[in-house]
Amino acid sequence: MIGKTIIRFDSVGSTNNYIKSNSSLLEEGTVVVSKIQTSGRGRSNHSWMSDEGNLYFSFLINGYISRSKIFELLAKVSNTVIRLLRDFNIKSEIKYPNDILIEDKKICGILIESYGALEIDYVVVGVGINVNQLDFRDLNDKATSMKKILGINTEVEQVLEKFIEHYNVLENIPFTEIFNDYLKYSLIIGKRTNYNGETCLIKGITETGKMIIEKSDVIKYINLNEINIKDLF
Ligand code: BTN
């Protein structure tokens, strides 16, 4: 269960970093949320635009998770976002592995970071949801927000509440059901992309999060972190 304890900031470097620095002091499921982030981080060392008006938060998961279960967590978080947006009458899709898109524009990014030597000691899940932002500057053709879709402001706090509510419900739903939903909302399946300089067909995703591609009649299984899908056609 997440959200029993919520730590709120007006401003913080990065909610993921805050949890990482304080992991031994925080209890399992603690949520850290901030109105703005001064060093918001995305995947692949990208920065994450963190202007006021959107939702930036992270939560802590302690110990019990095995490396192979990271995809389960990712699928759960992705489905949580799909469900919460549906509550606001917004239909969204998942771009493997962890972007939530509306009409090809990103509304949410998920950053899952695990720490530990041989075993995972703890995992930090960071989520950024574009709620009330209208101008994304140089990312205007790549990003969207709830306000862009709905035309009205939404309380950021209400979006966080919905996230926590749906996530805690999904904690009690079998992974097979969550996985089926992940596939149902995945926009990459059946599309083509470039992999190692060649065009390949995306056939599916396995229950451990590998992407199944077909290249020159050969099936390959690609690891989550081996690919960053830029073009889909
Ligand atoms: C991505 O799409 O690249 C992932 C973006 C994740 C952004 C969130 S905002 C809250 C949390 N704190 C961070 O520094 N990053 C994540």
PDB file of C-alpha atoms and ligand atoms in Angstrom:
ATOM      1  CA  MET A   1       0.000   0.000   0.000  1.00  0.00           C
ATOM      2  CA  ILE A   2       1.260   3.478  -0.859  1.00  0.00           C
ATOM      3  CA  GLY A   3       0.313   6.928   0.423  1.00  0.00           C
ATOM      4  CA  LYS A   4      -0.186   6.263   4.136  1.00  0.00           C
ATOM      5  CA  THR A   5       2.517   8.895   4.631  1.00  0.00           C
ATOM      6  CA  ILE A   6       2.779  11.781   2.190  1.00  0.00           C
ATOM      7  CA  ILE A   7       5.654  14.280   2.408  1.00  0.00           C
ATOM      8  CA  ARG A   8       4.964  17.531   0.584  1.00  0.00           C
ATOM      9  CA  PHE A   9       7.383  20.149  -0.723  1.00  0.00           C
ATOM     10  CA  ASP A  10       6.877  23.443  -2.482  1.00  0.00           C
ATOM     11  CA  SER A  11      10.216  22.873  -4.174  1.00  0.00           C
ATOM     12  CA  VAL A  12      12.750  20.057  -4.197  1.00  0.00           C
ATOM     13  CA  GLY A  13      15.594  19.024  -6.523  1.00  0.00           C
ATOM     14  CA  SER A  14      13.970  15.755  -7.536  1.00  0.00           C
ATOM     15  CA  THR A  15      11.445  13.680  -5.603  1.00  0.00           C
ATOM     16  CA  ASN A  16      13.309  10.528  -6.716  1.00  0.00           C
ATOM     17  CA  ASN A  17      16.567  11.928  -5.319  1.00  0.00           C
ATOM     18  CA  TYR A  18      14.882  12.908  -2.050  1.00  0.00           C
ATOM     19  CA  ILE A  19      13.703   9.335  -1.480  1.00  0.00           C
ATOM     20  CA  LYS A  20      17.080   7.923  -2.470  1.00  0.00           C
ATOM     21  CA  SER A  21      18.875  10.174   0.039  1.00  0.00           C
ATOM     22  CA  ASN A  22      16.436   9.337   2.836  1.00  0.00           C
ATOM     23  CA  SER A  23      15.521   5.740   1.987  1.00  0.00           C
ATOM     24  CA  SER A  24      16.637   4.303   5.325  1.00  0.00           C
ATOM     25  CA  LEU A  25      14.470   6.807   7.236  1.00  0.00           C
ATOM     26  CA  LEU A  26      11.293   6.421   5.219  1.00  0.00           C
ATOM     27  CA  GLU A  27       8.692   3.713   5.564  1.00  0.00           C
ATOM     28  CA  GLU A  28       7.524   1.508   2.708  1.00  0.00           C
ATOM     29  CA  GLY A  29       4.972   3.227   0.470  1.00  0.00           C
ATOM     30  CA  THR A  30       5.901   6.774   1.504  1.00  0.00           C
ATOM     31  CA  VAL A  31       4.938   9.262  -1.204  1.00  0.00           C
ATOM     32  CA  VAL A  32       7.000  12.415  -1.748  1.00  0.00           C
ATOM     33  CA  VAL A  33       5.370  15.130  -3.841  1.00  0.00           C
ATOM     34  CA  SER A  34       6.570  18.575  -4.838  1.00  0.00           C
ATOM     35  CA  LYS A  35       4.960  21.564  -6.554  1.00  0.00           C
ATOM     36  CA  ILE A  36       8.127  22.119  -8.553  1.00  0.00           C
ATOM     37  CA  GLN A  37      11.442  20.324  -9.013  1.00  0.00           C
ATOM     38  CA  THR A  38      14.655  22.204  -9.666  1.00  0.00           C
ATOM     39  CA  SER A  39      16.473  19.145 -11.102  1.00  0.00           C
ATOM     40  CA  GLY A  40      13.649  16.878 -12.285  1.00  0.00           C
ATOM     41  CA  ARG A  41      15.041  13.786 -13.983  1.00  0.00           C
ATOM     42  CA  GLY A  42      13.764  11.583 -16.785  1.00  0.00           C
ATOM     43  CA  ARG A  43      14.999   8.302 -18.231  1.00  0.00           C
ATOM     44  CA  SER A  44      18.340   8.081 -20.046  1.00  0.00           C
ATOM     45  CA  ASN A  45      19.786  11.052 -18.115  1.00  0.00           C
ATOM     46  CA  HIS A  46      17.278  13.465 -19.585  1.00  0.00           C
ATOM     47  CA  SER A  47      15.951  16.304 -17.483  1.00  0.00           C
ATOM     48  CA  TRP A  48      12.225  16.528 -16.739  1.00  0.00           C
ATOM     49  CA  MET A  49      10.577  19.925 -17.169  1.00  0.00           C
ATOM     50  CA  SER A  50       9.049  20.628 -13.750  1.00  0.00           C
ATOM     51  CA  ASP A  51       7.099  23.902 -13.879  1.00  0.00           C
ATOM     52  CA  GLU A  52       4.415  24.590 -11.266  1.00  0.00           C
ATOM     53  CA  GLY A  53       0.946  23.204 -12.062  1.00  0.00           C
ATOM     54  CA  ASN A  54       1.791  19.574 -12.782  1.00  0.00           C
ATOM     55  CA  LEU A  55       2.152  16.519 -10.579  1.00  0.00           C
ATOM     56  CA  TYR A  56       5.647  15.368  -9.591  1.00  0.00           C
ATOM     57  CA  PHE A  57       5.926  12.595  -7.049  1.00  0.00           C
ATOM     58  CA  SER A  58       7.808   9.451  -6.092  1.00  0.00           C
ATOM     59  CA  PHE A  59       7.208   6.560  -3.757  1.00  0.00           C
ATOM     60  CA  LEU A  60       9.398   4.044  -2.002  1.00  0.00           C
ATOM     61  CA  ILE A  61       9.224   0.274  -2.237  1.00  0.00           C
ATOM     62  CA  ASN A  62      11.428  -1.620   0.155  1.00  0.00           C
ATOM     63  CA  GLY A  63      13.238  -4.866  -0.386  1.00  0.00           C
ATOM     64  CA  TYR A  64      10.785  -7.548  -1.407  1.00  0.00           C
ATOM     65  CA  ILE A  65      11.010  -6.979  -5.126  1.00  0.00           C
ATOM     66  CA  SER A  66      13.173  -9.198  -7.333  1.00  0.00           C
ATOM     67  CA  ARG A  67      14.786  -7.792 -10.479  1.00  0.00           C
ATOM     68  CA  SER A  68      12.424  -9.781 -12.702  1.00  0.00           C
ATOM     69  CA  LYS A  69       9.499  -8.112 -10.965  1.00  0.00           C
ATOM     70  CA  ILE A  70      10.476  -4.604 -12.025  1.00  0.00           C
ATOM     71  CA  PHE A  71       8.373  -4.933 -15.165  1.00  0.00           C
ATOM     72  CA  GLU A  72       5.394  -5.993 -13.041  1.00  0.00           C
ATOM     73  CA  LEU A  73       5.784  -2.772 -11.108  1.00  0.00           C
ATOM     74  CA  LEU A  74       6.078  -0.775 -14.294  1.00  0.00           C
ATOM     75  CA  ALA A  75       2.948  -2.390 -15.742  1.00  0.00           C
ATOM     76  CA  LYS A  76       1.089  -1.673 -12.519  1.00  0.00           C
ATOM     77  CA  VAL A  77       2.113   2.000 -12.502  1.00  0.00           C
ATOM     78  CA  SER A  78       1.281   2.392 -16.217  1.00  0.00           C
ATOM     79  CA  ASN A  79      -2.177   0.896 -15.689  1.00  0.00           C
ATOM     80  CA  THR A  80      -2.719   3.121 -12.670  1.00  0.00           C
ATOM     81  CA  VAL A  81      -2.120   6.191 -14.830  1.00  0.00           C
ATOM     82  CA  ILE A  82      -4.400   4.871 -17.618  1.00  0.00           C
ATOM     83  CA  ARG A  83      -7.162   4.303 -15.034  1.00  0.00           C
ATOM     84  CA  LEU A  84      -6.814   7.649 -13.294  1.00  0.00           C
ATOM     85  CA  LEU A  85      -6.915   9.523 -16.597  1.00  0.00           C
ATOM     86  CA  ARG A  86     -10.046   7.551 -17.531  1.00  0.00           C
ATOM     87  CA  ASP A  87     -11.676   8.995 -14.385  1.00  0.00           C
ATOM     88  CA  PHE A  88     -11.249  12.400 -16.033  1.00  0.00           C
ATOM     89  CA  ASN A  89     -12.663  11.041 -19.326  1.00  0.00           C
ATOM     90  CA  ILE A  90      -9.235  11.004 -20.941  1.00  0.00           C
ATOM     91  CA  LYS A  91      -8.247   8.006 -23.057  1.00  0.00           C
ATOM     92  CA  SER A  92      -4.533   7.307 -23.070  1.00  0.00           C
ATOM     93  CA  GLU A  93      -2.142   4.645 -24.353  1.00  0.00           C
ATOM     94  CA  ILE A  94       1.121   3.095 -23.209  1.00  0.00           C
ATOM     95  CA  LYS A  95       4.267   3.545 -25.242  1.00  0.00           C
ATOM     96  CA  TYR A  96       6.582   0.739 -24.179  1.00  0.00           C
ATOM     97  CA  PRO A  97       8.188   0.664 -21.796  1.00  0.00           C
ATOM     98  CA  ASN A  98       6.915   3.520 -19.657  1.00  0.00           C
ATOM     99  CA  ASP A  99       5.435   6.542 -21.359  1.00  0.00           C
ATOM    100  CA  ILE A 100       1.753   7.392 -21.311  1.00  0.00           C
ATOM    101  CA  LEU A 101       0.615   9.121 -24.479  1.00  0.00           C
ATOM    102  CA  ILE A 102      -2.462  10.820 -25.841  1.00  0.00           C
ATOM    103  CA  GLU A 103      -2.602  11.137 -29.613  1.00  0.00           C
ATOM    104  CA  ASP A 104       1.143  10.530 -29.820  1.00  0.00           C
ATOM    105  CA  LYS A 105       1.991  13.212 -27.265  1.00  0.00           C
ATOM    106  CA  LYS A 106       3.376  12.415 -23.848  1.00  0.00           C
ATOM    107  CA  ILE A 107       1.239  13.207 -20.794  1.00  0.00           C
ATOM    108  CA  CYS A 108       3.146  11.141 -18.237  1.00  0.00           C
ATOM    109  CA  GLY A 109       6.618   9.728 -17.706  1.00  0.00           C
ATOM    110  CA  ILE A 110       7.638   7.038 -15.214  1.00  0.00           C
ATOM    111  CA  LEU A 111      11.140   6.627 -13.800  1.00  0.00           C
ATOM    112  CA  ILE A 112      11.780   3.428 -11.850  1.00  0.00           C
ATOM    113  CA  GLU A 113      15.185   3.202 -10.146  1.00  0.00           C
ATOM    114  CA  SER A 114      16.369   0.253  -8.116  1.00  0.00           C
ATOM    115  CA  TYR A 115      19.255   0.256  -5.651  1.00  0.00           C
ATOM    116  CA  GLY A 116      21.256  -2.534  -4.085  1.00  0.00           C
ATOM    117  CA  ALA A 117      24.231  -4.744  -4.878  1.00  0.00           C
ATOM    118  CA  LEU A 118      23.260  -8.350  -5.638  1.00  0.00           C
ATOM    119  CA  GLU A 119      19.701  -8.101  -4.441  1.00  0.00           C
ATOM    120  CA  ILE A 120      17.517  -5.026  -4.746  1.00  0.00           C
ATOM    121  CA  ASP A 121      17.425  -3.160  -1.421  1.00  0.00           C
ATOM    122  CA  TYR A 122      14.786  -0.669  -2.467  1.00  0.00           C
ATOM    123  CA  VAL A 123      13.053   0.799  -5.485  1.00  0.00           C
ATOM    124  CA  VAL A 124      12.071   4.406  -6.140  1.00  0.00           C
ATOM    125  CA  VAL A 125       9.153   4.946  -8.498  1.00  0.00           C
ATOM    126  CA  GLY A 126       8.895   8.487  -9.886  1.00  0.00           C
ATOM    127  CA  VAL A 127       5.906   9.754 -11.825  1.00  0.00           C
ATOM    128  CA  GLY A 128       5.410  13.047 -13.637  1.00  0.00           C
ATOM    129  CA  ILE A 129       1.927  13.852 -14.956  1.00  0.00           C
ATOM    130  CA  ASN A 130       1.298  16.980 -17.012  1.00  0.00           C
ATOM    131  CA  VAL A 131      -1.799  18.458 -15.429  1.00  0.00           C
ATOM    132  CA  ASN A 132      -2.185  22.206 -16.069  1.00  0.00           C
ATOM    133  CA  GLN A 133       0.745  23.123 -18.319  1.00  0.00           C
ATOM    134  CA  LEU A 134      -0.136  24.641 -21.696  1.00  0.00           C
ATOM    135  CA  ASP A 135       3.236  25.735 -23.046  1.00  0.00           C
ATOM    136  CA  PHE A 136       5.953  23.075 -23.238  1.00  0.00           C
ATOM    137  CA  ARG A 137       8.366  25.403 -25.051  1.00  0.00           C
ATOM    138  CA  ASP A 138      10.598  23.362 -27.396  1.00  0.00           C
ATOM    139  CA  LEU A 139       8.587  20.202 -26.575  1.00  0.00           C
ATOM    140  CA  ASN A 140       5.214  21.548 -27.737  1.00  0.00           C
ATOM    141  CA  ASP A 141       4.918  18.986 -30.521  1.00  0.00           C
ATOM    142  CA  LYS A 142       5.845  16.106 -28.172  1.00  0.00           C
ATOM    143  CA  ALA A 143       4.003  16.861 -24.912  1.00  0.00           C
ATOM    144  CA  THR A 144       0.422  17.356 -23.814  1.00  0.00           C
ATOM    145  CA  SER A 145      -1.450  17.881 -20.552  1.00  0.00           C
ATOM    146  CA  MET A 146      -4.837  17.245 -18.988  1.00  0.00           C
ATOM    147  CA  LYS A 147      -5.605  20.945 -19.454  1.00  0.00           C
ATOM    148  CA  LYS A 148      -4.783  20.739 -23.160  1.00  0.00           C
ATOM    149  CA  ILE A 149      -7.279  17.896 -23.523  1.00  0.00           C
ATOM    150  CA  LEU A 150     -10.000  19.092 -21.138  1.00  0.00           C
ATOM    151  CA  GLY A 151      -9.681  22.860 -21.530  1.00  0.00           C
ATOM    152  CA  ILE A 152      -9.937  23.381 -17.761  1.00  0.00           C
ATOM    153  CA  ASN A 153      -7.630  23.288 -14.739  1.00  0.00           C
ATOM    154  CA  THR A 154      -7.563  20.191 -12.558  1.00  0.00           C
ATOM    155  CA  GLU A 155      -6.470  20.169  -8.915  1.00  0.00           C
ATOM    156  CA  VAL A 156      -3.027  18.541  -8.849  1.00  0.00           C
ATOM    157  CA  GLU A 157      -3.823  17.066  -5.429  1.00  0.00           C
ATOM    158  CA  GLN A 158      -6.904  15.320  -6.844  1.00  0.00           C
ATOM    159  CA  VAL A 159      -4.761  13.628  -9.501  1.00  0.00           C
ATOM    160  CA  LEU A 160      -2.385  12.348  -6.808  1.00  0.00           C
ATOM    161  CA  GLU A 161      -5.314  11.054  -4.734  1.00  0.00           C
ATOM    162  CA  LYS A 162      -6.654   9.141  -7.756  1.00  0.00           C
ATOM    163  CA  PHE A 163      -3.220   7.677  -8.427  1.00  0.00           C
ATOM    164  CA  ILE A 164      -2.893   6.388  -4.874  1.00  0.00           C
ATOM    165  CA  GLU A 165      -6.442   5.011  -4.902  1.00  0.00           C
ATOM    166  CA  HIS A 166      -6.049   3.102  -8.185  1.00  0.00           C
ATOM    167  CA  TYR A 167      -2.541   1.860  -7.362  1.00  0.00           C
ATOM    168  CA  ASN A 168      -3.708   0.416  -4.064  1.00  0.00           C
ATOM    169  CA  VAL A 169      -6.597  -1.347  -5.809  1.00  0.00           C
ATOM    170  CA  LEU A 170      -4.212  -2.818  -8.398  1.00  0.00           C
ATOM    171  CA  GLU A 171      -2.020  -4.181  -5.584  1.00  0.00           C
ATOM    172  CA  ASN A 172      -4.740  -6.780  -5.037  1.00  0.00           C
ATOM    173  CA  ILE A 173      -5.313  -7.677  -8.679  1.00  0.00           C
ATOM    174  CA  PRO A 174      -3.427 -10.658 -10.183  1.00  0.00           C
ATOM    175  CA  PHE A 175      -0.548  -9.712 -12.468  1.00  0.00           C
ATOM    176  CA  THR A 176      -2.050 -11.614 -15.430  1.00  0.00           C
ATOM    177  CA  GLU A 177      -4.968  -9.189 -15.418  1.00  0.00           C
ATOM    178  CA  ILE A 178      -2.667  -6.171 -15.121  1.00  0.00           C
ATOM    179  CA  PHE A 179      -0.475  -7.572 -17.904  1.00  0.00           C
ATOM    180  CA  ASN A 180      -3.480  -8.093 -20.207  1.00  0.00           C
ATOM    181  CA  ASP A 181      -4.449  -4.470 -19.684  1.00  0.00           C
ATOM    182  CA  TYR A 182      -0.860  -3.387 -20.336  1.00  0.00           C
ATOM    183  CA  LEU A 183      -1.024  -5.195 -23.694  1.00  0.00           C
ATOM    184  CA  LYS A 184      -4.492  -3.837 -24.440  1.00  0.00           C
ATOM    185  CA  TYR A 185      -3.311  -0.241 -24.010  1.00  0.00           C
ATOM    186  CA  SER A 186       0.107  -0.735 -25.657  1.00  0.00           C
ATOM    187  CA  LEU A 187       0.364   1.244 -28.835  1.00  0.00           C
ATOM    188  CA  ILE A 188       3.547  -0.357 -30.199  1.00  0.00           C
ATOM    189  CA  ILE A 189       2.243  -3.847 -30.954  1.00  0.00           C
ATOM    190  CA  GLY A 190       1.875  -4.474 -34.691  1.00  0.00           C
ATOM    191  CA  LYS A 191       3.938  -1.380 -35.553  1.00  0.00           C
ATOM    192  CA  ARG A 192       7.410  -1.232 -37.057  1.00  0.00           C
ATOM    193  CA  THR A 193      10.487   0.412 -35.626  1.00  0.00           C
ATOM    194  CA  ASN A 194      14.229   0.577 -36.181  1.00  0.00           C
ATOM    195  CA  TYR A 195      16.469  -1.739 -34.222  1.00  0.00           C
ATOM    196  CA  ASN A 196      20.217  -1.853 -34.843  1.00  0.00           C
ATOM    197  CA  GLY A 197      19.745   0.017 -38.102  1.00  0.00           C
ATOM    198  CA  GLU A 198      17.123  -2.370 -39.504  1.00  0.00           C
ATOM    199  CA  THR A 199      13.358  -2.168 -39.710  1.00  0.00           C
ATOM    200  CA  CYS A 200      11.610  -4.745 -37.568  1.00  0.00           C
ATOM    201  CA  LEU A 201       8.032  -5.642 -36.688  1.00  0.00           C
ATOM    202  CA  ILE A 202       6.982  -5.444 -33.028  1.00  0.00           C
ATOM    203  CA  LYS A 203       5.090  -8.681 -32.365  1.00  0.00           C
ATOM    204  CA  GLY A 204       4.399  -8.317 -28.654  1.00  0.00           C
ATOM    205  CA  ILE A 205       5.709  -7.992 -25.117  1.00  0.00           C
ATOM    206  CA  THR A 206       6.479 -10.884 -22.758  1.00  0.00           C
ATOM    207  CA  GLU A 207       5.296 -11.129 -19.148  1.00  0.00           C
ATOM    208  CA  THR A 208       8.815 -10.231 -18.025  1.00  0.00           C
ATOM    209  CA  GLY A 209       8.784  -7.074 -20.126  1.00  0.00           C
ATOM    210  CA  LYS A 210      10.872  -8.138 -23.106  1.00  0.00           C
ATOM    211  CA  MET A 211       9.816  -6.761 -26.439  1.00  0.00           C
ATOM    212  CA  ILE A 212       9.261  -9.432 -29.107  1.00  0.00           C
ATOM    213  CA  ILE A 213      10.420  -8.301 -32.536  1.00  0.00           C
ATOM    214  CA  GLU A 214      10.622  -9.991 -35.912  1.00  0.00           C
ATOM    215  CA  LYS A 215      13.505  -9.153 -38.187  1.00  0.00           C
ATOM    216  CA  SER A 216      14.051 -10.983 -41.488  1.00  0.00           C
ATOM    217  CA  ASP A 217      11.795 -13.856 -40.289  1.00  0.00           C
ATOM    218  CA  VAL A 218      13.798 -14.245 -37.067  1.00  0.00           C
ATOM    219  CA  ILE A 219      12.146 -13.604 -33.681  1.00  0.00           C
ATOM    220  CA  LYS A 220      14.197 -11.700 -31.108  1.00  0.00           C
ATOM    221  CA  TYR A 221      13.566 -10.791 -27.493  1.00  0.00           C
ATOM    222  CA  ILE A 222      14.797  -7.333 -26.550  1.00  0.00           C
ATOM    223  CA  ASN A 223      15.390  -6.233 -22.956  1.00  0.00           C
ATOM    224  CA  LEU A 224      13.596  -3.234 -21.508  1.00  0.00           C
ATOM    225  CA  ASN A 225      16.688  -1.072 -21.253  1.00  0.00           C
ATOM    226  CA  GLU A 226      18.168  -2.093 -24.612  1.00  0.00           C
ATOM    227  CA  ILE A 227      15.872   0.018 -26.701  1.00  0.00           C
ATOM    228  CA  ASN A 228      14.444   3.509 -26.735  1.00  0.00           C
ATOM    229  CA  ILE A 229      11.776   3.525 -29.406  1.00  0.00           C
ATOM    230  CA  LYS A 230      11.986   6.771 -31.305  1.00  0.00           C
ATOM    231  CA  ASP A 231      10.114   6.073 -34.525  1.00  0.00           C
ATOM    232  CA  LEU A 232       7.063   3.895 -34.928  1.00  0.00           C
ATOM    233  CA  PHE A 233       5.504   3.327 -38.317  1.00  0.00           C
TER     234      PHE A 233
HETATM  235  C1  BTN B   1      10.652   9.900 -18.355  1.00  0.00           C
HETATM  236  O1  BTN B   1       9.673   9.848 -19.093  1.00  0.00           O
HETATM  237  O2  BTN B   1      11.793  10.073 -18.829  1.00  0.00           O
HETATM  238  C2  BTN B   1      10.457   9.755 -16.869  1.00  0.00           C
HETATM  239  C3  BTN B   1      10.091  11.047 -16.226  1.00  0.00           C
HETATM  240  C4  BTN B   1       9.866  10.931 -14.742  1.00  0.00           C
HETATM  241  C5  BTN B   1       9.637  12.271 -14.092  1.00  0.00           C
HETATM  242  C6  BTN B   1       9.275  12.139 -12.641  1.00  0.00           C
HETATM  243  S1  BTN B   1       8.704  13.652 -11.953  1.00  0.00           S
HETATM  244  C7  BTN B   1       8.792  12.999 -10.351  1.00  0.00           C
HETATM  245  C8  BTN B   1      10.043  12.122 -10.282  1.00  0.00           C
HETATM  246  N1  BTN B   1      11.191  12.907  -9.916  1.00  0.00           N
HETATM  247  C9  BTN B   1      12.068  13.009 -10.905  1.00  0.00           C
HETATM  248  O3  BTN B   1      13.140  13.642 -10.855  1.00  0.00           O
HETATM  249  N2  BTN B   1      11.648  12.309 -11.961  1.00  0.00           N
HETATM  250  C10 BTN B   1      10.382  11.667 -11.706  1.00  0.00           C
END
